Each structure stands twice: as C-alpha cells, then as structure tokens.
Short mmCIF file of C-alpha atoms in Angstrom, two decimals:
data_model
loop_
_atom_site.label_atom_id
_atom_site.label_comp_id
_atom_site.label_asym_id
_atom_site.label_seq_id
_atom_site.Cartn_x
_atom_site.Cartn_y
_atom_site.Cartn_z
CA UNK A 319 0.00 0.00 0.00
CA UNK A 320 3.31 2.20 0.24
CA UNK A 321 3.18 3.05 -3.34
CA UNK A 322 -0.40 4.71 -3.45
CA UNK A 323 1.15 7.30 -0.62
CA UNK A 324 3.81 8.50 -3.15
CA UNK A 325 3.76 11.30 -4.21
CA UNK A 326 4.46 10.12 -7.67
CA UNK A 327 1.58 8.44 -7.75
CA UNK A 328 -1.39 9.50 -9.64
CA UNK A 329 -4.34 9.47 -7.69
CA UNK A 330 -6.70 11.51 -10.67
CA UNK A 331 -6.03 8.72 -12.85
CA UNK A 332 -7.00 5.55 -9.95
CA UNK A 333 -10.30 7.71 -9.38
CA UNK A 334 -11.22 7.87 -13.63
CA UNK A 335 -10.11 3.91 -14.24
CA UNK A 336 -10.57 1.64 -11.53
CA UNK A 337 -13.90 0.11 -11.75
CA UNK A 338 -17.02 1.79 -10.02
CA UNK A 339 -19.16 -0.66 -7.30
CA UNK A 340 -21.90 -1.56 -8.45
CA UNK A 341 -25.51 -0.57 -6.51
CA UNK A 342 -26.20 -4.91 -5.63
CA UNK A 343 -22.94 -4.09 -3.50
CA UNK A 344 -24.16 -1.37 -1.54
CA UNK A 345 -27.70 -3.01 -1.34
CA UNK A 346 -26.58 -6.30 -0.14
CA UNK A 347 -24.42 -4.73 2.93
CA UNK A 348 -27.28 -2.34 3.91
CA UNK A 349 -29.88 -4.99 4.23
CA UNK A 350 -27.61 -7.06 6.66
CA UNK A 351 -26.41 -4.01 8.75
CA UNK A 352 -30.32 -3.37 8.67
CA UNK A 353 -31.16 -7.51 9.76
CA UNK A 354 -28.86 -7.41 12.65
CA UNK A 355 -30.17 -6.29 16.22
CA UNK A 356 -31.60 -2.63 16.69
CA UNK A 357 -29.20 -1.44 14.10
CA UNK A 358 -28.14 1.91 14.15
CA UNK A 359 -27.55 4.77 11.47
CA UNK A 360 -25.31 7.05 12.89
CA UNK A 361 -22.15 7.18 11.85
CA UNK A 362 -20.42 4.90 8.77
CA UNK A 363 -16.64 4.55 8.21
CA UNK A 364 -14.46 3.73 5.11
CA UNK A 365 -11.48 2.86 5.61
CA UNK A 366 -8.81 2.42 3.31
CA UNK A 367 -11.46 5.26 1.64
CA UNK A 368 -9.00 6.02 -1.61
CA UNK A 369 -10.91 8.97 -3.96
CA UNK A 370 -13.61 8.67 -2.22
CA UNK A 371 -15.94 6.14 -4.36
CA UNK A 372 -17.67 4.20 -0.90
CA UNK A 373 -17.76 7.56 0.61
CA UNK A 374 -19.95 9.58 -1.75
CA UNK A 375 -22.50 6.51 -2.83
CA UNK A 376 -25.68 8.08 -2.54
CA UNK A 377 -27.61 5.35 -1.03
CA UNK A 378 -24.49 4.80 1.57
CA UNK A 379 -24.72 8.73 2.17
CA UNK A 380 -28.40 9.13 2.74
CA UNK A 381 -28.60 5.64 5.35
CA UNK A 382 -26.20 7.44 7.91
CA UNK A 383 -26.16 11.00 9.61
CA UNK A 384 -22.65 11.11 9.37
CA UNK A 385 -19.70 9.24 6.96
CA UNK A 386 -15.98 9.22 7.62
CA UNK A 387 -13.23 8.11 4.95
CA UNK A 388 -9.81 6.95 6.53
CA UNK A 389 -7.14 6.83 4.35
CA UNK A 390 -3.46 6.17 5.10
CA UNK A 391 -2.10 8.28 1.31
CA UNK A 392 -2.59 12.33 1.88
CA UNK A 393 -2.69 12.08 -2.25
CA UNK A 394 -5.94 9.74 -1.73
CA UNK A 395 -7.42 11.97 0.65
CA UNK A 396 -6.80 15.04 -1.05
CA UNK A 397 -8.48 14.05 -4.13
CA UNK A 398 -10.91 12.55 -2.13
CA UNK A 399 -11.86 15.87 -0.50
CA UNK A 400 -11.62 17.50 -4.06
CA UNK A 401 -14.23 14.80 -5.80
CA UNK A 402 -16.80 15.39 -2.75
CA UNK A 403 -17.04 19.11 -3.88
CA UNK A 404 -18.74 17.93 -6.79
CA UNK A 405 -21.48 16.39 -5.00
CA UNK A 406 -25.08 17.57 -5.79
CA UNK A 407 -26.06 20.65 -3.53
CA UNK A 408 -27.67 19.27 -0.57
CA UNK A 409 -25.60 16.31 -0.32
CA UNK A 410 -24.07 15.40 3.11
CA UNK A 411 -20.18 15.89 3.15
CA UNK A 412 -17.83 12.71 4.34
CA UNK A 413 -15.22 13.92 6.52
CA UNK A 414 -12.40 12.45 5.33
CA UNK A 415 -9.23 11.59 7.81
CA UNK A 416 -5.66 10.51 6.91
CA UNK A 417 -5.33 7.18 9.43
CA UNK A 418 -4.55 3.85 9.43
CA UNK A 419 -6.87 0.94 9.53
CA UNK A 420 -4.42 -0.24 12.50
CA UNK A 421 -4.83 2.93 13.76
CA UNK A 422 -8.15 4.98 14.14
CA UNK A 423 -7.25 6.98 17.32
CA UNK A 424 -9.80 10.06 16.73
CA UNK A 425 -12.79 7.74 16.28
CA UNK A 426 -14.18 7.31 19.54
CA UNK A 427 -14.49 4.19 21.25
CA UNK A 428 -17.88 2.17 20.09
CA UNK A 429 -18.70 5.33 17.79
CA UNK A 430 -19.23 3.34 14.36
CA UNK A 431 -22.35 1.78 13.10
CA UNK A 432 -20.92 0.45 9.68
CA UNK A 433 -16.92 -0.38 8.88
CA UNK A 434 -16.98 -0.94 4.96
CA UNK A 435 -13.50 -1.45 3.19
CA UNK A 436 -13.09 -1.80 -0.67
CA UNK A 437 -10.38 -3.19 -2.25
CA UNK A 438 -8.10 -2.49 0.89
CA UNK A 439 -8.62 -5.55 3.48
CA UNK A 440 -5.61 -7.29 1.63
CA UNK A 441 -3.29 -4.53 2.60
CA UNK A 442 -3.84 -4.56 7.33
CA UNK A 443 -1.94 -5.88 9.87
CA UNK A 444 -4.86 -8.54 11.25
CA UNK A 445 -2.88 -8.97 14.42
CA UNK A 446 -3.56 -5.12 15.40
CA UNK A 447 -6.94 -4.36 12.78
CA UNK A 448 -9.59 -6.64 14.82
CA UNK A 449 -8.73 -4.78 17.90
CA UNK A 450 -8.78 -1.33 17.03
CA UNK A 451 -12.36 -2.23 14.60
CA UNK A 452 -13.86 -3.97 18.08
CA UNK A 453 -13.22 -0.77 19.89
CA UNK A 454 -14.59 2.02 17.55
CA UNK A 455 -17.35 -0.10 16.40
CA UNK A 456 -20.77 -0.25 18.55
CA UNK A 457 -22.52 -3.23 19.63
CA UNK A 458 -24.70 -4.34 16.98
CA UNK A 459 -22.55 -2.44 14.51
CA UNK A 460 -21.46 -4.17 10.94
CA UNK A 461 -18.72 -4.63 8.88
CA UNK A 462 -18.10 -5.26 5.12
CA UNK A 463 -15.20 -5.92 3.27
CA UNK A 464 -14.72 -6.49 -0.66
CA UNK A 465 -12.17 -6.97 -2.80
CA UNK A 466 -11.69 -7.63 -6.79
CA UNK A 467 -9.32 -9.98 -8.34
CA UNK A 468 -7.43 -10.12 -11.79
CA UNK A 469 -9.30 -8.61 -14.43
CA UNK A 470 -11.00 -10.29 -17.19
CA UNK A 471 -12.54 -9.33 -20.92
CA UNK A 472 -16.06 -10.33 -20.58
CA UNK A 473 -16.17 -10.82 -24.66
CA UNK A 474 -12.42 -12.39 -24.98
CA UNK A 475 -12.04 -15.06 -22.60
CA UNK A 476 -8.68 -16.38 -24.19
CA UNK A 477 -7.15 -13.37 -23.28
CA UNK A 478 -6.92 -14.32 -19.17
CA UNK A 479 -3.92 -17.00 -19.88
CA UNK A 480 -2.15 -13.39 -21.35
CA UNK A 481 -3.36 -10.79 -18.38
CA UNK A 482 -2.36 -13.70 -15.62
CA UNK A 483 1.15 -14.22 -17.12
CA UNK A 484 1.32 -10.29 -17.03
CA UNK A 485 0.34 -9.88 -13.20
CA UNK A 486 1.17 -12.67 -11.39
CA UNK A 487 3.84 -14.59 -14.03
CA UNK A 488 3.54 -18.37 -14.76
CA UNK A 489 4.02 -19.81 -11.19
CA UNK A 490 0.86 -18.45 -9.61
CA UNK A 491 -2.00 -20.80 -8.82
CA UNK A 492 -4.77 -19.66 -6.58
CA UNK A 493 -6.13 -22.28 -3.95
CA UNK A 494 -9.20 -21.63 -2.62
CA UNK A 495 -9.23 -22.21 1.26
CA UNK A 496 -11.52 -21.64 3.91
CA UNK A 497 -11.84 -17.75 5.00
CA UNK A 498 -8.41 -17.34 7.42
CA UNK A 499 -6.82 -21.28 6.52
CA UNK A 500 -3.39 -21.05 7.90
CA UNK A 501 -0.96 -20.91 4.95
CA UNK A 502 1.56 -18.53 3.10
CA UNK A 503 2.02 -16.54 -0.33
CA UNK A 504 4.04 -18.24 -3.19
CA UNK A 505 7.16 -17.36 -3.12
CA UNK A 506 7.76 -14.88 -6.08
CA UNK A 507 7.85 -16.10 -9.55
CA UNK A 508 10.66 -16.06 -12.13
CA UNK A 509 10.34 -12.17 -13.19
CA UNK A 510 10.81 -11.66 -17.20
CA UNK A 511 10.53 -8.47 -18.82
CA UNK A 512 7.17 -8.75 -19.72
CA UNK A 513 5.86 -9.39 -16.50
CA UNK A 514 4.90 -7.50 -13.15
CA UNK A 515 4.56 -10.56 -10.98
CA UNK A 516 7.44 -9.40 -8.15
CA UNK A 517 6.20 -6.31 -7.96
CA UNK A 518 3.52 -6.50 -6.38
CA UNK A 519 3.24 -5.97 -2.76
CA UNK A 520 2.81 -9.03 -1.02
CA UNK A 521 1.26 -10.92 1.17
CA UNK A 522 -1.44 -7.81 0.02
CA UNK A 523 -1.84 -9.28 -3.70
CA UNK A 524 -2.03 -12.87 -3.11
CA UNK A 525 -4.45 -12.30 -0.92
CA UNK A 526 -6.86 -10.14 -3.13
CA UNK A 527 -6.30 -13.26 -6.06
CA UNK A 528 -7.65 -15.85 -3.38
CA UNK A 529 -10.67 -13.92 -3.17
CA UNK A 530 -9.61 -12.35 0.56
CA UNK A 531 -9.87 -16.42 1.77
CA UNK A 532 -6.47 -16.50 3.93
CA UNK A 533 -7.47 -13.32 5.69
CA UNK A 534 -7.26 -14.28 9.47
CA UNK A 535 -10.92 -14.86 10.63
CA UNK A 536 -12.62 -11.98 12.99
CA UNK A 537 -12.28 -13.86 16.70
CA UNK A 538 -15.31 -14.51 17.91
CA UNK A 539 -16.01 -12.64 20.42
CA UNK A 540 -16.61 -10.18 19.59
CA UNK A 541 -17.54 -10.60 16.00
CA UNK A 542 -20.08 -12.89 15.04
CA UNK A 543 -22.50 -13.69 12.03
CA UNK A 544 -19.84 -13.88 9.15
CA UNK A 545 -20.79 -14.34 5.85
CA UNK A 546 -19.39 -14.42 2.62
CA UNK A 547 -20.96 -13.90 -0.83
CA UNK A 548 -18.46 -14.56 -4.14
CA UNK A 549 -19.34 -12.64 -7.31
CA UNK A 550 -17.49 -15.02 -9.09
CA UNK A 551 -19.97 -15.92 -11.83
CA UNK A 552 -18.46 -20.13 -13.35
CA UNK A 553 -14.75 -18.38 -13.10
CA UNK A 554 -14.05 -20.12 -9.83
CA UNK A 555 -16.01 -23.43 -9.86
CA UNK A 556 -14.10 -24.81 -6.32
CA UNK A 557 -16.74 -22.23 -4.49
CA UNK A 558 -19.28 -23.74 -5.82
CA UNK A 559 -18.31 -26.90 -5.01
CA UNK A 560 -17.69 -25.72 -1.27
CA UNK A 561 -21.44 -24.96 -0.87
CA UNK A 562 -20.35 -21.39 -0.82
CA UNK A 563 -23.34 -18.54 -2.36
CA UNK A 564 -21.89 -17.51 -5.82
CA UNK A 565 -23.19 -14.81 -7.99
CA UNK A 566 -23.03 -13.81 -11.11
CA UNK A 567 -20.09 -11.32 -11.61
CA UNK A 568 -21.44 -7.81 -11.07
CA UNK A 569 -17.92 -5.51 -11.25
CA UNK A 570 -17.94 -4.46 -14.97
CA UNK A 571 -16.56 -1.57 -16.64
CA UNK A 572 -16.63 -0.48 -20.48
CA UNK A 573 -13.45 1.39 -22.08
CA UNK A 574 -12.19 2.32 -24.84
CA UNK A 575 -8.57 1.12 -25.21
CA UNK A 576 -6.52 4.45 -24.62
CA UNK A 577 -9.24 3.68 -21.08
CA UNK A 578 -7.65 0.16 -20.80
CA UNK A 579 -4.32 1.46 -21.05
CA UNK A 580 -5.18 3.88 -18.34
CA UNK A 581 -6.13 1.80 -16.14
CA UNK A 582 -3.09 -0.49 -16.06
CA UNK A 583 -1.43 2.21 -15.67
CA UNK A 584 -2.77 2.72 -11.78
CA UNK A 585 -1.23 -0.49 -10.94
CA UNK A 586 1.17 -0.11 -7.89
CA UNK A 587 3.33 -3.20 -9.43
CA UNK A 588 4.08 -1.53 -12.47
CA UNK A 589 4.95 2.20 -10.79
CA UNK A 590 7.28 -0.21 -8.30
CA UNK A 591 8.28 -2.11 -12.22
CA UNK A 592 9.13 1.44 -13.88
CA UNK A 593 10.99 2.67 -10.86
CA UNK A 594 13.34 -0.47 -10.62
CA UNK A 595 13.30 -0.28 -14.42
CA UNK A 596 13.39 3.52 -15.40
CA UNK A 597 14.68 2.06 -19.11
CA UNK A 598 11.09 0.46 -19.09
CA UNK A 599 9.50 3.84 -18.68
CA UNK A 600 11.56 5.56 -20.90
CA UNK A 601 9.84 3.17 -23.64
CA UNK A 602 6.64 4.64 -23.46
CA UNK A 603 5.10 5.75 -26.50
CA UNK A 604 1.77 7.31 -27.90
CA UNK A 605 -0.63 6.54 -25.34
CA UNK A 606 -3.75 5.05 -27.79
CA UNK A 607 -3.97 1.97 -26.46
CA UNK A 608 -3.21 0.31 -29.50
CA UNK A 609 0.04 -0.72 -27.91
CA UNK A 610 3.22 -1.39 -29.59
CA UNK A 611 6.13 -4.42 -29.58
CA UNK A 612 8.61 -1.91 -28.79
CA UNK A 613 6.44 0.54 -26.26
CA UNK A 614 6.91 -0.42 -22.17
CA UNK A 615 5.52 -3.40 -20.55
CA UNK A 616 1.89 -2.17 -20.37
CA UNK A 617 1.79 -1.04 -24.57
CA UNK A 618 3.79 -4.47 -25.51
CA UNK A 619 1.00 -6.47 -23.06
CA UNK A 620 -1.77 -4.49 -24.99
CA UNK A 621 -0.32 -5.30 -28.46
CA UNK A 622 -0.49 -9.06 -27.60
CA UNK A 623 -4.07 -8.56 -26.62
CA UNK A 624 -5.16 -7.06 -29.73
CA UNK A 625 -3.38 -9.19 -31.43
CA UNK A 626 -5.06 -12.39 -30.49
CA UNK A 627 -8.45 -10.53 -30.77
CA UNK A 628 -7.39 -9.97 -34.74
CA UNK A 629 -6.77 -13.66 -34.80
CA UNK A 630 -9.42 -14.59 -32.96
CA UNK A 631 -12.26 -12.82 -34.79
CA UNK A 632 -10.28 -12.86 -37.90
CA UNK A 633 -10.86 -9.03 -38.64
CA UNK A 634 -8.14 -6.67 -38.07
CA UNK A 635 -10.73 -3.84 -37.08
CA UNK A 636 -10.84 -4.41 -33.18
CA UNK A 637 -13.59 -3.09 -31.54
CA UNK A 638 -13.12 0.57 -29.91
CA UNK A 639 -14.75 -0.15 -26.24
CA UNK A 640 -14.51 -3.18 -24.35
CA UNK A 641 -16.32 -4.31 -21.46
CA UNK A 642 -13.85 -5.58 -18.37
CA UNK A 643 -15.18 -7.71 -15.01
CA UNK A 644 -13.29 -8.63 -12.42
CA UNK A 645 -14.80 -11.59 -9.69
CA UNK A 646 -15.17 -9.67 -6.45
CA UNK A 647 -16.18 -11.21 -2.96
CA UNK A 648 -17.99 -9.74 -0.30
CA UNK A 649 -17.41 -10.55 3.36
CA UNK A 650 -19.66 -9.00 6.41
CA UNK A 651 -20.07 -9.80 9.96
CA UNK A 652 -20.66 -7.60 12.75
CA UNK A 653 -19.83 -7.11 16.98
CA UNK A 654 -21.96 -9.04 19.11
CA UNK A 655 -24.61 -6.75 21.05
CA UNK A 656 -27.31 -4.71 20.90
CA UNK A 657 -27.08 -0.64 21.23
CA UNK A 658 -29.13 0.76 23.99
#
C-alpha cells in the first residue's frame, strides 16, 4: 500500500479507471447491517477510503447521519476531499481523515455503526486491525469488506492466460481455502521483462487473487455472524463446489482502449516495475492503447491482446470499447450486542 502514498503516484487517474461498485454491493451490505439487532444509522466509516468512491454513494450517504473516509495516502485523501465538492447541492459531506486501519485513534471508542472497506482488506496488519475495529465499532454495529481480483474481458475469454502471465507470471496458482486457513504466499515467480509478478506488494496481492480467503478470521467474540458472498460468476467453480453462495459477476466496466491502457497504468506493481526499471518507462510511446512491440511493458501487453483478438475474430478492425469484469467477494459480519 506504500506506493499509493507517493507522491508520484497518480491518484486523478485511480479515481477515472478503476472500476465503479456496483448498486447490488451497496444493497446487499445495507440490508444485513439493517437484519442485525436494533441497528443503528449514525455514523459509517471507510477505511482504506481512496478517492472517495464508498464515501460519496448516494444510497451509503443518505442511510447514515454522518460518513468518515480513513485513508493512510494524503494524495488519496486530497483528491478525495476535491471529488466530494462535486457532490449535488444538498448532499451530506464525508469527513475524510488521513489514518490507518491499524490505527483509528480520533474515532471514539464504540462510535461506528458500519466499517466498509473496498479493495483495501488485503493490505492490514490482522494482528492489530480486529482490535482497534472492536473498539470504535458499537454493539450491533457491521462490517463489510470487498475486494476484486485479476481482471478479465467479458467478450475475450482467451485473453486471461495473457493478463495472468502479465500480473502474477507463470508460477501463480490460486487455492481456494476456507476464509483465514493457515498458509503462506508463493514465493515470487521467475520475473521476465514482460511481467509484473514481483512487484507486487505481497502478502497484500495474493491475498486479493484468493478472493480475501487467507485473511485471518474476525475472533469470535466479539464478531459474530460472518458471511461471505463470491461474485465469481463459473470463473471459480471450487466455491461452488464448497457450498459457498456464488453470484453472477457484477464488477464491470466499459473502455475504450486508450481507457484500458489507463487503467493499467494505476497499478502499484508496475509504478514499483518502472521505478526499478526507469529504461522500461523511458519506452513509453503514444498513449492510444493500441500498444506497440517496442512501447513499455503495459503497450507491448496491450499489443499481444489485440493481437489475439485480430486472430481470434479474424478481422483486423478491433472493436473501440470493451467491457472488463473482475470476480469480487464480499465478506460482512458484525460485533456481538445490541445498542441501547
């Protein structure tokens, strides 16, 4: 999570690319904050908050009377505070915070109703992160945390093979385990030019790609009522083979391809790739998206892609926008007790 707190890092572009949560999300966790016992509505906190996108939901926004974003990056929380100017007048206003998950010492003891962390859980220190989340939330009071793996193209399913061997190089195989199984990250994989695999930060990226399963479980007590939910769609058959619910995959986002190479672009591997490898960087050329053989790692990855689309479809006009999922699961649970 170091690299998002660089300076050097572009938090505009992470707000414009990254895929937007869908409303089924939002819906899902508000119905079992709203299940549990005399639930509350008074305050909700992000943490790990980024731009802002869990922060200024609407529907997230209008359920509490107050929201809080907790970021660790002043460049996340700065354009965070910019983007909720742009709200709609009337709007409530997070309050936005730069703190630790680890770490949430001006948050009141039992002062949270809802915890909700996208995309983030992969990156806390579990031995300290239960404690601190059992003191500021209140009795009764919820949590929810999501996170995306690898992307895919919906309409090109050949292509994963190519995008896996670019992220996580040809050593990396997933194992699906039950939520906090005792075990360890690979160790990395062989790097090659062409690949970002070791530089990602780990154990934070393995655990994202096993779908947040070897995150140590909440102790119970206090924490109780655990659940998990996989938007997985058929990609990861071994859940449903577990008994586990599995939806249909719900995280979607159509670009066009100067859009695609954008959003590789806000990967902390390859800013960690292009700093190690500054020759890398020095490669890059036009930035259409059409990529090129002799462009940097993310234009020679996107001329491969296109590529096999040509060969695939057997017309060399590929198509301007493409749509892009990525399996995401959802895991809530919430602190034992009622509030008075």
């Amino acid at each position: 999570m170091a690299t998002f707190a660089k300076a050097t890092y572009n938090a505009t572009s992470y707000a414009a690319y990254r895929p937007t949560y869908p409303r089924q999300i939002y819906d899902r966790v508000l119905a079992f904050h709203r299940a549990g016992p005399k639930p509350q509505w008074r305050k909700h906190l992000d943490i790990g908050c980024g731009t802002g996108q869990v922060t200024t939901e609407p529907v997230l926004l209008g359920a509490f009377a107050q929201t809080v974003g907790a970021d660790p990056s002043p460049q996340m929380v700065a354009q965070a505070q910019k983007l909720a100017k742009e709200l709609p007048d009337g709007s409530k206003i997070p309050k936005y915070i730069a703190a630790k998950a680890e770490q949430l010492d001006v948050l009141r003891d039992e002062s949270v109703d809802l915890v909700t962390v996208g995309q983030a859980a992969h990156w806390f220190d579990y031995t300290r992160v239960w404690g601190e989340l059992a003191r500021v939330m209140a009795p009764g009071g919820s949590f929810a945390f999501w996170g995306y793996s690898e992307f895919r193209f919906t309409k090109y399913p050949s292509l994963t093979p190519m995008i896996t061997h670019y992220s996580q190089g040809g050593s990396f195989s997933p194992q699906a385990k039950p939520l906090g199984a005792a075990a360890r990250p690979p160790p990395p994989p062989d790097q090659d030019e062409d690949s970002v695999s070791a530089f990602w930060q780990q154990p934070g990226r393995w655990l994202v790609e096993t779908h947040l399963q070897h995150v140590p479980q909440p102790p119970h007590p206090p924490f109780t009522d655990v659940q998990q939910v996989f938007f997985t769609g058929p990609h990861f058959p071994q859940y449903t083979a577990q008994g586990r619910e599995v939806q249909p995959v719900i995280l979607t986002k159509v670009l066009d391809w100067p859009g695609v190479e954008a959003y590789l672009r806000t990967w902390s591997s390859l800013h960690t790739y292009q700093e190690v490898r500054p020759y890398d960087k020095a490669k890059i050329g036009v930035q259409d998206g059409k990529g090129s053989p002799d462009g940097d790692v993310v234009q020679r990855l996107l001329w491969r892609l296109r590529n096999r689309i040509v060969k695939e479809t057997g017309s060399s006009n590929v198509e301007e926008e493409v749509q892009l999922e990525w399996p995401l699961v959802l895991i809530m649970g919430r602190k034992e007790g009622a509030a008075d």
